[in-house]
PDB file of C-alpha atoms in Angstrom:
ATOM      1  CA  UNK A   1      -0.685 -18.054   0.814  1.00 67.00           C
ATOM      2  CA  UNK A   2       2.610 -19.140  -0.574  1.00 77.00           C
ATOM      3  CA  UNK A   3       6.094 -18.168   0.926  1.00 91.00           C
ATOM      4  CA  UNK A   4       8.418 -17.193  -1.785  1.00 96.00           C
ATOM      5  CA  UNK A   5      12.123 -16.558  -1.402  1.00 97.00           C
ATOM      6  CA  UNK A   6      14.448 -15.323  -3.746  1.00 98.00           C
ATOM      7  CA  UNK A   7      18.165 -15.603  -3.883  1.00 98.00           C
ATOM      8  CA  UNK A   8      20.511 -13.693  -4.352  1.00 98.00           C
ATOM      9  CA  UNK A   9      18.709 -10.703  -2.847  1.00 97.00           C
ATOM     10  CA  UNK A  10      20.754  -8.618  -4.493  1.00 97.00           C
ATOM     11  CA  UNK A  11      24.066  -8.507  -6.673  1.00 98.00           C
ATOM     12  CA  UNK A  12      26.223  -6.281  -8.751  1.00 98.00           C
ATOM     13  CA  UNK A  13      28.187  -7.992 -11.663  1.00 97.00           C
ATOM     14  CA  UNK A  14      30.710  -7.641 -14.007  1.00 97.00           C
ATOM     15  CA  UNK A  15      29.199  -6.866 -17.984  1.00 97.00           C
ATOM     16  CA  UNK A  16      29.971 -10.473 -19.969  1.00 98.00           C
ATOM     17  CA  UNK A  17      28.661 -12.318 -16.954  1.00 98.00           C
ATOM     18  CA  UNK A  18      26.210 -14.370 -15.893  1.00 98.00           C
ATOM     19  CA  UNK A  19      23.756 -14.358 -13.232  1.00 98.00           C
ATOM     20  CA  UNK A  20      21.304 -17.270 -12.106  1.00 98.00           C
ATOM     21  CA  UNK A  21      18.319 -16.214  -9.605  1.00 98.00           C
ATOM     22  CA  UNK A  22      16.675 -18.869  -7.506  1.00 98.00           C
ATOM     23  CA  UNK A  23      12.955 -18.759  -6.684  1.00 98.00           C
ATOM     24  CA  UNK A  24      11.552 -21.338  -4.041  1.00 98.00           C
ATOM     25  CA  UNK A  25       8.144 -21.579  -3.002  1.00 96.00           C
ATOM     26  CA  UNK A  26       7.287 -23.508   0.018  1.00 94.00           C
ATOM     27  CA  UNK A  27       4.573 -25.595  -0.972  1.00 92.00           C
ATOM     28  CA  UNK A  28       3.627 -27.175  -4.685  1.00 91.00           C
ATOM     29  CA  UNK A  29       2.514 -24.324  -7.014  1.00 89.00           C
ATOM     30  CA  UNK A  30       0.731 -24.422 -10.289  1.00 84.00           C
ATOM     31  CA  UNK A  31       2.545 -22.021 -12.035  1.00 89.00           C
ATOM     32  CA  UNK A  32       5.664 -20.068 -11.947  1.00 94.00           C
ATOM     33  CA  UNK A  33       6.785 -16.491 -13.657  1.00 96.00           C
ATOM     34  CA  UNK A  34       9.604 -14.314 -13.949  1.00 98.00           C
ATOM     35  CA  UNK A  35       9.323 -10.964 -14.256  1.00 97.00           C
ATOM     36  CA  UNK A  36      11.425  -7.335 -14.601  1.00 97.00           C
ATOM     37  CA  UNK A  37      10.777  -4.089 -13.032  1.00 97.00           C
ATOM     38  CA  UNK A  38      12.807  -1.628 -13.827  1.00 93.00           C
ATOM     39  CA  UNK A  39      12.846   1.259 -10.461  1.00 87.00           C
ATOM     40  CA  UNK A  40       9.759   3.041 -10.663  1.00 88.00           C
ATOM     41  CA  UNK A  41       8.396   1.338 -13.501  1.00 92.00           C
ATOM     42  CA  UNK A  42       5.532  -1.638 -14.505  1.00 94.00           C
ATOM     43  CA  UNK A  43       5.867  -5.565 -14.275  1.00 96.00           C
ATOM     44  CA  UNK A  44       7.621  -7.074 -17.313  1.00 95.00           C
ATOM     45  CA  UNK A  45       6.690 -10.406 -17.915  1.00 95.00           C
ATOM     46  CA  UNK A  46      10.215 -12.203 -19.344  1.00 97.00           C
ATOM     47  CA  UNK A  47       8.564 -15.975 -19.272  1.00 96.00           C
ATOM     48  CA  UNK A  48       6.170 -18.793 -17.863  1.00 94.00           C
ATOM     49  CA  UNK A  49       8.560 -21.150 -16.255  1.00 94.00           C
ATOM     50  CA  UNK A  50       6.677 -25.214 -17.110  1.00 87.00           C
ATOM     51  CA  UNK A  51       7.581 -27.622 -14.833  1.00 87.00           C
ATOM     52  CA  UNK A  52       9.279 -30.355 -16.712  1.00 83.00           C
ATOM     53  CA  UNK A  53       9.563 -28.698 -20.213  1.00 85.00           C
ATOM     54  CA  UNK A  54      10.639 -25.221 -21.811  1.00 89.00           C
ATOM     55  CA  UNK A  55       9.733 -22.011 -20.603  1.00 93.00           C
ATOM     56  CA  UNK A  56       7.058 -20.254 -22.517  1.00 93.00           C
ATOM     57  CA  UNK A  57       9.234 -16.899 -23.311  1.00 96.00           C
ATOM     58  CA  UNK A  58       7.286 -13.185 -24.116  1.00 94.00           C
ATOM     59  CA  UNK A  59       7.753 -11.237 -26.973  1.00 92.00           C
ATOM     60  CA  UNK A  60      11.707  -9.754 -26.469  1.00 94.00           C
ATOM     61  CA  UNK A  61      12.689 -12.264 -24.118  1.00 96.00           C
ATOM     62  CA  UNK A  62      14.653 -15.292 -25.996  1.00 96.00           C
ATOM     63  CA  UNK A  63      16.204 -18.521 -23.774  1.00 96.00           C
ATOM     64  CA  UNK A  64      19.600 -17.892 -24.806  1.00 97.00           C
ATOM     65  CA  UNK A  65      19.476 -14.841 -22.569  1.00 98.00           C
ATOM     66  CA  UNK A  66      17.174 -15.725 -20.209  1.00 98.00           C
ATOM     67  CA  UNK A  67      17.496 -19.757 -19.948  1.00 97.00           C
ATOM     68  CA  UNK A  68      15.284 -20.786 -17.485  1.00 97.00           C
ATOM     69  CA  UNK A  69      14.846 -24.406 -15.427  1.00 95.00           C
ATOM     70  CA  UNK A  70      12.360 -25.576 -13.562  1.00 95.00           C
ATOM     71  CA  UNK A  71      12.786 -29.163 -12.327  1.00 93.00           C
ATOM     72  CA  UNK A  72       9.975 -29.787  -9.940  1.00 93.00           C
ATOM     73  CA  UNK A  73       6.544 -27.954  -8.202  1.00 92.00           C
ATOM     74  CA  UNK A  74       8.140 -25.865  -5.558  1.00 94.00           C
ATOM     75  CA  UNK A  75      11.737 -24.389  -7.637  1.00 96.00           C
ATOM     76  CA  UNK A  76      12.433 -22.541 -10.457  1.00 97.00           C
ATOM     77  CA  UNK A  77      15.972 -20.823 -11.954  1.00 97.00           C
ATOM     78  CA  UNK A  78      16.316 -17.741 -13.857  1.00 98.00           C
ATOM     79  CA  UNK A  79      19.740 -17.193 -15.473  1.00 98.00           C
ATOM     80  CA  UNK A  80      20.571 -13.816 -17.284  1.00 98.00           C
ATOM     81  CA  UNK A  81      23.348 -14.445 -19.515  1.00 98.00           C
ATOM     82  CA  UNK A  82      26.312 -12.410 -20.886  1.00 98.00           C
ATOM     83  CA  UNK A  83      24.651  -9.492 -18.945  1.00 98.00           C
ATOM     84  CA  UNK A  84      25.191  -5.797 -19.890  1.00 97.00           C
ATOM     85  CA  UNK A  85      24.006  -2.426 -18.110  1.00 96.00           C
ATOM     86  CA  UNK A  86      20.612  -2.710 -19.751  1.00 96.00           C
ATOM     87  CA  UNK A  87      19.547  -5.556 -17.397  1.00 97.00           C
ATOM     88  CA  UNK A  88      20.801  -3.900 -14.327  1.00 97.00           C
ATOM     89  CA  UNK A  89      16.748  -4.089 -12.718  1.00 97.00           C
ATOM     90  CA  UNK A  90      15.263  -6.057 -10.447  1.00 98.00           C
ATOM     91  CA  UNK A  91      13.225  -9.197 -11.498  1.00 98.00           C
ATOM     92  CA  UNK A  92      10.638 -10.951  -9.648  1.00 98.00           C
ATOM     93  CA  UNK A  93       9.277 -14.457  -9.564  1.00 97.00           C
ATOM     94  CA  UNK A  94       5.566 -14.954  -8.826  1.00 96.00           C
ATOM     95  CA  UNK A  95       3.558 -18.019  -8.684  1.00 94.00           C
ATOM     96  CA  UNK A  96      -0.090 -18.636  -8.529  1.00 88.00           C
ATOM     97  CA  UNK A  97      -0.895 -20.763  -5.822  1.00 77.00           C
ATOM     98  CA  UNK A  98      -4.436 -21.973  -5.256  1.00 73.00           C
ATOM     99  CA  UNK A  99      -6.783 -19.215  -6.801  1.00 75.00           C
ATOM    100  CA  UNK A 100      -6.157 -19.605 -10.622  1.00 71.00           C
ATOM    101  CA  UNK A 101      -5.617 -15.877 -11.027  1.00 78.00           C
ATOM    102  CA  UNK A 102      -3.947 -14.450  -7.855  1.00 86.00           C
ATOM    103  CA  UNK A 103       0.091 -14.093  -8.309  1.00 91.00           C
ATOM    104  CA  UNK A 104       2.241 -14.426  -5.028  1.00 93.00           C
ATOM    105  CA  UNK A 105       5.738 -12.558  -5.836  1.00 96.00           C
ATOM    106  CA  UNK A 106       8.841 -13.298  -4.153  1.00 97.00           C
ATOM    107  CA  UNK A 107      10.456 -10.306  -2.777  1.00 97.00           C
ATOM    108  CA  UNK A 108      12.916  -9.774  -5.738  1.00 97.00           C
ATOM    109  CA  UNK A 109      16.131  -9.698  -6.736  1.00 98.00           C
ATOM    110  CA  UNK A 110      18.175  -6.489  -7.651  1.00 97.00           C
ATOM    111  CA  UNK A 111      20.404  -6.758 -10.065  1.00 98.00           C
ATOM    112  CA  UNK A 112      22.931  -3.900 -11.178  1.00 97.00           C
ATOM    113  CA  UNK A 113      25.342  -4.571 -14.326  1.00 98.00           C
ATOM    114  CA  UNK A 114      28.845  -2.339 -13.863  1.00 96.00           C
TER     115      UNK A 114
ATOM    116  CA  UNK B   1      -1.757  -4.915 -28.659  1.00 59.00           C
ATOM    117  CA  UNK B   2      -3.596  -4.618 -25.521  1.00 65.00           C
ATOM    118  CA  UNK B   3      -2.986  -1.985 -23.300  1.00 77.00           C
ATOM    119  CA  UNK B   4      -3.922  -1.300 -20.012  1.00 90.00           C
ATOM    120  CA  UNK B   5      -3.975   2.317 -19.141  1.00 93.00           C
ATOM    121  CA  UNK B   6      -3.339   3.492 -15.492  1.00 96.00           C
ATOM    122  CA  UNK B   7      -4.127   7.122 -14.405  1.00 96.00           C
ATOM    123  CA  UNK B   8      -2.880   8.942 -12.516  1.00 97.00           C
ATOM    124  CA  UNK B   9       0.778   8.439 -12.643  1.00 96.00           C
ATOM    125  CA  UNK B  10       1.197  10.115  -9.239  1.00 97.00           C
ATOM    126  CA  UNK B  11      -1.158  11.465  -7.003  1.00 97.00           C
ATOM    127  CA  UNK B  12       0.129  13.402  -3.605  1.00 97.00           C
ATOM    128  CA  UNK B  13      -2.331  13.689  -1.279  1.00 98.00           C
ATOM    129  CA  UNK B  14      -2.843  15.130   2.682  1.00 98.00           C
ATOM    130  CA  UNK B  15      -3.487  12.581   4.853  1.00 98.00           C
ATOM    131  CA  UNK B  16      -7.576  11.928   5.632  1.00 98.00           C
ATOM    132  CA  UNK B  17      -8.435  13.373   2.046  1.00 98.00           C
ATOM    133  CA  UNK B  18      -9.597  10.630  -0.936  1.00 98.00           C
ATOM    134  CA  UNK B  19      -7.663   8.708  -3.482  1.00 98.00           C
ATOM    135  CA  UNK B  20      -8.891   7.371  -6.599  1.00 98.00           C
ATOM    136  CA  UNK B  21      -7.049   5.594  -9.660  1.00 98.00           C
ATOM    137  CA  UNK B  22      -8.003   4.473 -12.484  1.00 98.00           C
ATOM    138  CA  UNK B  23      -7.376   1.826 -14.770  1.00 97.00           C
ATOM    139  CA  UNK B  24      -8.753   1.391 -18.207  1.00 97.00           C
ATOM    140  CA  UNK B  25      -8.172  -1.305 -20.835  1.00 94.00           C
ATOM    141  CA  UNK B  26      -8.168  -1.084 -24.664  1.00 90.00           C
ATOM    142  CA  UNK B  27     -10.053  -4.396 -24.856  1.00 90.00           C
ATOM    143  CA  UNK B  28     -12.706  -6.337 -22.876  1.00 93.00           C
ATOM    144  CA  UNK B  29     -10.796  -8.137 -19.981  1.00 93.00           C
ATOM    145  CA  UNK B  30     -12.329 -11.615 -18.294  1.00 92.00           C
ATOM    146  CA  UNK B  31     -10.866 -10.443 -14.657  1.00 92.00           C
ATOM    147  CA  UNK B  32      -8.684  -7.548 -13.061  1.00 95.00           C
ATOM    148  CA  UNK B  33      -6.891  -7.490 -10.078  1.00 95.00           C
ATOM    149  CA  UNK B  34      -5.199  -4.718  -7.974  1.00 97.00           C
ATOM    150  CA  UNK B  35      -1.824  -4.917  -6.367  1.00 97.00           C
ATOM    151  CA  UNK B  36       0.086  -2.790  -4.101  1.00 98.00           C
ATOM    152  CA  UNK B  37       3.986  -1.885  -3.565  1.00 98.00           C
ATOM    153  CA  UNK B  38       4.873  -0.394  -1.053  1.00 97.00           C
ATOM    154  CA  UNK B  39       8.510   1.198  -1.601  1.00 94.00           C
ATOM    155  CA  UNK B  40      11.293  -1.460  -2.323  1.00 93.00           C
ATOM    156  CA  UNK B  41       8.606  -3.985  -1.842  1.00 95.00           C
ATOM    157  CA  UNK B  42       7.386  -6.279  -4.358  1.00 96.00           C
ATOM    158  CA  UNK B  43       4.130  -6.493  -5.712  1.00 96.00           C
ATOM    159  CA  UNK B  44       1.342  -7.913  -3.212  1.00 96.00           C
ATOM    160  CA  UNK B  45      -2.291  -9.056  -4.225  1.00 94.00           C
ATOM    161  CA  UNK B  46      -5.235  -6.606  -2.766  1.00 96.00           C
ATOM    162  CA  UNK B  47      -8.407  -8.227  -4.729  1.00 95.00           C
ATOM    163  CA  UNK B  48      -9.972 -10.320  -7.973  1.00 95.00           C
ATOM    164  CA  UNK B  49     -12.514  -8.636  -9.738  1.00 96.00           C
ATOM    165  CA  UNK B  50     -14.901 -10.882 -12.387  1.00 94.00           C
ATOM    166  CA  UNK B  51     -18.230  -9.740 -12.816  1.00 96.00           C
ATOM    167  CA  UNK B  52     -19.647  -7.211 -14.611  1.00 97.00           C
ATOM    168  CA  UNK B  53     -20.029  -3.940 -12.496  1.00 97.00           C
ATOM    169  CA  UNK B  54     -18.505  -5.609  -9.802  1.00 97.00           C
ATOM    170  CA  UNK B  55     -17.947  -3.424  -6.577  1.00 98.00           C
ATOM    171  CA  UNK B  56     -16.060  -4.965  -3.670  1.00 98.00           C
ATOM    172  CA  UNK B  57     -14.600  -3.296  -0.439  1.00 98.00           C
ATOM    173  CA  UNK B  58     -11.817  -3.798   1.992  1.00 97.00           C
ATOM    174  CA  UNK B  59     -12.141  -1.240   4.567  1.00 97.00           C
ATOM    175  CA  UNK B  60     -11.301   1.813   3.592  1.00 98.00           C
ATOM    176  CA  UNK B  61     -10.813   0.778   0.075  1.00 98.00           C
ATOM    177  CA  UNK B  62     -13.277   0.247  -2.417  1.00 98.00           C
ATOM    178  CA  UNK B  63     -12.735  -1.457  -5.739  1.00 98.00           C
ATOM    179  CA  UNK B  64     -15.196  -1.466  -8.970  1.00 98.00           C
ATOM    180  CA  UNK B  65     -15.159  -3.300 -12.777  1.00 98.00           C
ATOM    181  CA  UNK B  66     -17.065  -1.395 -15.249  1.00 97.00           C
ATOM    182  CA  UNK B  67     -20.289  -2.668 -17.066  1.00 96.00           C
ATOM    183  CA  UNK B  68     -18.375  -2.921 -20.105  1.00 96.00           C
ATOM    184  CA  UNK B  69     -15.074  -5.062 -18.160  1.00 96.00           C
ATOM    185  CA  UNK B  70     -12.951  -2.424 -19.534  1.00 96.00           C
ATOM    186  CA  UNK B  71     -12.049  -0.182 -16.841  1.00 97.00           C
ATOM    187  CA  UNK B  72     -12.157  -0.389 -12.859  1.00 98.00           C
ATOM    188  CA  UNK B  73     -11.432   1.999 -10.545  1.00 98.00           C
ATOM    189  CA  UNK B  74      -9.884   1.750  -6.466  1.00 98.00           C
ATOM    190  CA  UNK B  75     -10.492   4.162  -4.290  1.00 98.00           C
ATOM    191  CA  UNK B  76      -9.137   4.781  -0.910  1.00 98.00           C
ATOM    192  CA  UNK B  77     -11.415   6.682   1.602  1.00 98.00           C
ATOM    193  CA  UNK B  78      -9.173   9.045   3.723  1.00 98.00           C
ATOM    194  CA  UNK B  79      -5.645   7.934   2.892  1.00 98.00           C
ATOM    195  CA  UNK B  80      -3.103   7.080   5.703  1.00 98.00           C
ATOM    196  CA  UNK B  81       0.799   7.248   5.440  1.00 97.00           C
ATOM    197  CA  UNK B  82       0.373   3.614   5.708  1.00 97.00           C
ATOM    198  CA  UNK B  83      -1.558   3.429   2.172  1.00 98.00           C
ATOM    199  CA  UNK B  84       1.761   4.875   0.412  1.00 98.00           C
ATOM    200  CA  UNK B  85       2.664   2.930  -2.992  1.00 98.00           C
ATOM    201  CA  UNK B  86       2.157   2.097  -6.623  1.00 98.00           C
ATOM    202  CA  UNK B  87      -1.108   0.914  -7.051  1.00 98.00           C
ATOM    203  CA  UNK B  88      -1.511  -0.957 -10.138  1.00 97.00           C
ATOM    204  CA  UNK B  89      -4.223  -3.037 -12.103  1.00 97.00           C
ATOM    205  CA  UNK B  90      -3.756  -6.161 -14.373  1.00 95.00           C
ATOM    206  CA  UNK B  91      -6.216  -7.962 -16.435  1.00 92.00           C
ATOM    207  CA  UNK B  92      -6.097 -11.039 -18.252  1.00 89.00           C
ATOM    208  CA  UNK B  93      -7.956 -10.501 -22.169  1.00 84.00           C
ATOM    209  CA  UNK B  94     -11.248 -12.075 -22.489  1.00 79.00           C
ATOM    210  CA  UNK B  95     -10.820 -15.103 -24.402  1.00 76.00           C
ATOM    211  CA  UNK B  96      -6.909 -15.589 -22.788  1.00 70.00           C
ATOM    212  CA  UNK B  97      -6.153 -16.231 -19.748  1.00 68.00           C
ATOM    213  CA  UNK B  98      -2.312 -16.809 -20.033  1.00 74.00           C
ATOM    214  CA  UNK B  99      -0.707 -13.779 -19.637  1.00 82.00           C
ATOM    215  CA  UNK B 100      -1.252 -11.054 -17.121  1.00 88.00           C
ATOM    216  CA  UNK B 101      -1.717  -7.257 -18.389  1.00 91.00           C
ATOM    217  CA  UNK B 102      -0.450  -4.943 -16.160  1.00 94.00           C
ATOM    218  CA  UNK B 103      -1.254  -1.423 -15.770  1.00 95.00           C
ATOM    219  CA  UNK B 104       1.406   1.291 -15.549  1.00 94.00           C
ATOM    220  CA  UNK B 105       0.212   1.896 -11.799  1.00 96.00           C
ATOM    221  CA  UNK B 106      -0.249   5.005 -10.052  1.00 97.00           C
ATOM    222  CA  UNK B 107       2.566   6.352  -7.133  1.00 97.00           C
ATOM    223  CA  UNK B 108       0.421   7.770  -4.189  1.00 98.00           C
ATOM    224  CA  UNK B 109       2.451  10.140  -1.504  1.00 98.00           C
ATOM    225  CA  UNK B 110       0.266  10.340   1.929  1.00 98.00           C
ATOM    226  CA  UNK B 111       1.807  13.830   3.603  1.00 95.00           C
ATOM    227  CA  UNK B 112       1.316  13.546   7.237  1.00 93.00           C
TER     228      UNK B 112
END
């Protein structure tokens, strides 16, 4: 399987802020997804991060919030913009490797919004 | 819109008895998988299910698809404190295999 890290592991931040997340996989990965989890609660997907183009974004998620790059096979950013105490949570990237339909998650970031 | 219904949403249980949750979808689903994560862990892949009244095991878990690919079921033959987690299904909708549904997943306590 893939090996996924995440960084930051965790961070607090000011509200107004902005926050990018770095997911890197260690080999070349077919696709790429963010995803929230609020504590004690179900996956979220936000958006399919596309190598090369736009992210594909879910219902309630829009790119000006959530802009999201990912240059190449193996890396992919998520930014949360001008954040607020709603998206204190902790979001996950997750990439399907070989198999079409298992996901691989990183081990998250948690994010908390003062 | 499709939803995927997870029951129980927490189960405690004494260690060596059964476990069983189940996971049933609004609409008929091409695959479902089952994750586990374990507490302040993220979400890790257990098994793929695809065919019609599938059953598949992993030791002391065993995992089944309904006839109709609408609901499966996992169930965990005398838990250990090492099978404490959130349990949860997702399903990709017949027909769309884009975006993963996930369950609500069930919390299982293992008392010692």
């Amino acid at each position: 399987s893939a090996v996924i890290s995440q960084k930051p592991s965790r961070d607090i931040c000011q509200r107004g802020t902005s926050l990018t997340i770095q997911c890197q996989v260690d080999s070349q990965v077919t696709m790429m997804f963010w995803y929230r989890q609020q504590p004690g609660q179900s996956l979220t997907l936000i958006a399919t991060a596309n190598q090369g183009s736009e992210a594909t974004y879910e219902s309630g998620f829009v790119i000006d919030k959530f802009p999201i790059s990912r240059p190449n096979l193996t890396f992919s950013t998520l930014t949360v913009s001008n954040m607020s105490p709603e998206d204190s949570s902790i979001y996950l990237c997750s990439v399907v490797w070989a198999n079409p339909y298992e996901q691989y998650f990183g081990p998250g970031t948690r994010l908390t919004v003062t | 819109g499709q939803q995927v219904m997870q029951i129980p949403q927490y189960q405690h249980v004494q260690e060596g008895e059964d476990f069983t949750t189940y996971c049933n979808s609004s609409t008929t689903l091409s695959n479902i998988q089952w994750y586990k994560q374990r507490p302040g862990g993220h979400p890790v892949f257990l098994i793929q299910l695809v065919k019609s009244g599938e059953v598949k095991k992993q030791k002391r878990l065993t995992f089944q698809f309904g006839e109709a690919k609408k609901n499966s079921s996992l169930h965990i033959t005398a838990t250990q404190t090492t099978d404490v987690g959130t349990y949860f299904c997702a399903g990709y909708n017949a027909g769309n295999n884009r975006k993963l549904i996930w369950g609500l997943g069930t919390s299982l306590a293992v008392n010692p």
